[in-house]
């Protein structure tokens, strides 16, 4: 379990970094497309609307936040449970792991239903 907590912490921190980079890129690209339209240039996505695509990417980033958060809470709680010998915190950490897998399962079903 200690090894699982280490890997969970690593993957969740990596996920938070990836999430921050992707949101930054989405906002940067949104600013670029909004400036192209103000300079009189042709916006390649003008017919569809850049706001729609930006909103979709931000919603995906928001959906990606929750499993990362649950995984981070699981790993940090299980580390503390073993460090200080707290049985209640160990049980709480498994609730976060359950929430992580439940969220990922529901998200997978939603994405599969779109196929």
Tab-separated table of C-alpha atoms in Angstrom:
chain	number	residue	atom	x	y	z
A	1	UNK	CA	0.000	0.000	0.000
A	2	UNK	CA	2.895	2.361	0.688
A	3	UNK	CA	4.197	1.796	-2.830
A	4	UNK	CA	0.731	2.446	-4.243
A	5	UNK	CA	0.552	5.696	-2.278
A	6	UNK	CA	3.881	6.851	-3.710
A	7	UNK	CA	2.805	6.141	-7.280
A	8	UNK	CA	-0.611	7.681	-6.693
A	9	UNK	CA	0.999	10.853	-5.379
A	10	UNK	CA	3.381	10.990	-8.339
A	11	UNK	CA	0.614	10.450	-10.900
A	12	UNK	CA	-1.713	12.967	-9.268
A	13	UNK	CA	0.964	15.679	-9.157
A	14	UNK	CA	1.799	14.924	-12.777
A	15	UNK	CA	-1.911	15.178	-13.586
A	16	UNK	CA	-2.201	18.569	-11.846
A	17	UNK	CA	0.807	19.849	-13.821
A	18	UNK	CA	-0.655	18.562	-17.093
A	19	UNK	CA	-3.999	20.115	-16.215
A	20	UNK	CA	-2.416	23.516	-15.523
A	21	UNK	CA	-0.441	23.394	-18.778
A	22	UNK	CA	-3.479	22.400	-20.843
A	23	UNK	CA	-5.695	25.119	-19.331
A	24	UNK	CA	-2.930	27.666	-19.947
A	25	UNK	CA	-2.637	26.577	-23.575
A	26	UNK	CA	-6.410	26.759	-24.067
A	27	UNK	CA	-6.549	30.270	-22.658
A	28	UNK	CA	-3.515	31.336	-24.715
A	29	UNK	CA	-5.022	29.978	-27.931
A	30	UNK	CA	-8.322	31.690	-27.106
A	31	UNK	CA	-6.524	35.016	-26.717
A	32	UNK	CA	-4.717	34.526	-30.027
A	33	UNK	CA	-7.924	33.740	-31.928
A	34	UNK	CA	-9.704	36.703	-30.388
A	35	UNK	CA	-6.854	39.014	-31.457
A	36	UNK	CA	-6.824	37.638	-35.019
A	37	UNK	CA	-10.446	38.670	-35.419
A	38	UNK	CA	-9.760	42.169	-34.094
A	39	UNK	CA	-6.927	42.718	-36.614
A	40	UNK	CA	-9.274	42.042	-39.498
A	41	UNK	CA	-7.734	38.681	-40.372
A	42	UNK	CA	-9.754	35.639	-41.148
A	43	UNK	CA	-10.362	33.451	-38.168
A	44	UNK	CA	-10.273	29.822	-39.373
A	45	UNK	CA	-12.951	28.825	-36.870
A	46	UNK	CA	-15.129	31.893	-37.266
A	47	UNK	CA	-18.121	29.938	-38.531
A	48	UNK	CA	-18.155	27.573	-35.582
A	49	UNK	CA	-17.008	29.959	-32.901
A	50	UNK	CA	-13.868	29.754	-30.851
A	51	UNK	CA	-15.798	30.282	-27.636
A	52	UNK	CA	-17.581	26.972	-28.142
A	53	UNK	CA	-14.314	25.050	-28.531
A	54	UNK	CA	-12.718	26.838	-25.606
A	55	UNK	CA	-15.703	26.016	-23.421
A	56	UNK	CA	-15.528	22.336	-24.431
A	57	UNK	CA	-11.826	22.134	-23.590
A	58	UNK	CA	-12.353	23.863	-20.258
A	59	UNK	CA	-15.186	21.461	-19.394
A	60	UNK	CA	-12.921	18.516	-20.217
A	61	UNK	CA	-10.222	20.022	-17.995
A	62	UNK	CA	-12.755	20.434	-15.201
A	63	UNK	CA	-13.838	16.811	-15.572
A	64	UNK	CA	-10.184	15.740	-15.474
A	65	UNK	CA	-9.628	17.642	-12.212
A	66	UNK	CA	-11.854	15.461	-10.036
A	67	UNK	CA	-10.191	12.059	-10.581
A	68	UNK	CA	-6.794	13.680	-10.056
A	69	UNK	CA	-8.010	15.281	-6.838
A	70	UNK	CA	-9.439	11.994	-5.550
A	71	UNK	CA	-6.203	10.177	-6.366
A	72	UNK	CA	-4.157	12.832	-4.578
A	73	UNK	CA	-6.390	12.662	-1.501
A	74	UNK	CA	-6.131	8.865	-1.481
A	75	UNK	CA	-2.355	8.885	-1.644
A	76	UNK	CA	-1.832	11.632	0.926
A	77	UNK	CA	-4.335	10.092	3.377
A	78	UNK	CA	-2.887	6.620	3.072
A	79	UNK	CA	0.632	7.969	3.627
A	80	UNK	CA	-0.516	9.705	6.815
A	81	UNK	CA	-2.459	6.632	7.932
A	82	UNK	CA	0.651	4.464	7.763
A	83	UNK	CA	2.900	7.140	9.192
A	84	UNK	CA	0.765	7.865	12.266
A	85	UNK	CA	-1.101	4.517	12.452
A	86	UNK	CA	-4.587	6.015	11.942
A	87	UNK	CA	-7.122	3.373	11.002
A	88	UNK	CA	-9.911	5.866	10.334
A	89	UNK	CA	-7.744	7.799	7.905
A	90	UNK	CA	-6.909	4.524	6.170
A	91	UNK	CA	-10.632	3.858	5.701
A	92	UNK	CA	-11.135	7.423	4.475
A	93	UNK	CA	-8.359	7.019	1.938
A	94	UNK	CA	-10.124	4.019	0.447
A	95	UNK	CA	-13.283	6.100	0.107
A	96	UNK	CA	-11.284	8.548	-2.029
A	97	UNK	CA	-9.977	5.649	-4.105
A	98	UNK	CA	-13.551	4.392	-4.514
A	99	UNK	CA	-14.639	7.872	-5.621
A	100	UNK	CA	-11.740	8.000	-8.079
A	101	UNK	CA	-12.688	4.717	-9.724
A	102	UNK	CA	-16.404	5.485	-9.667
A	103	UNK	CA	-15.822	8.838	-11.385
A	104	UNK	CA	-13.519	7.268	-13.983
A	105	UNK	CA	-16.040	4.484	-14.649
A	106	UNK	CA	-18.934	6.898	-15.126
A	107	UNK	CA	-16.784	9.115	-17.353
A	108	UNK	CA	-15.753	6.105	-19.432
A	109	UNK	CA	-19.391	5.082	-19.870
A	110	UNK	CA	-20.289	8.596	-20.997
A	111	UNK	CA	-17.477	8.682	-23.540
A	112	UNK	CA	-18.308	5.187	-24.825
A	113	UNK	CA	-21.964	6.174	-25.232
A	114	UNK	CA	-20.895	8.928	-27.636
A	115	UNK	CA	-19.248	6.357	-29.909
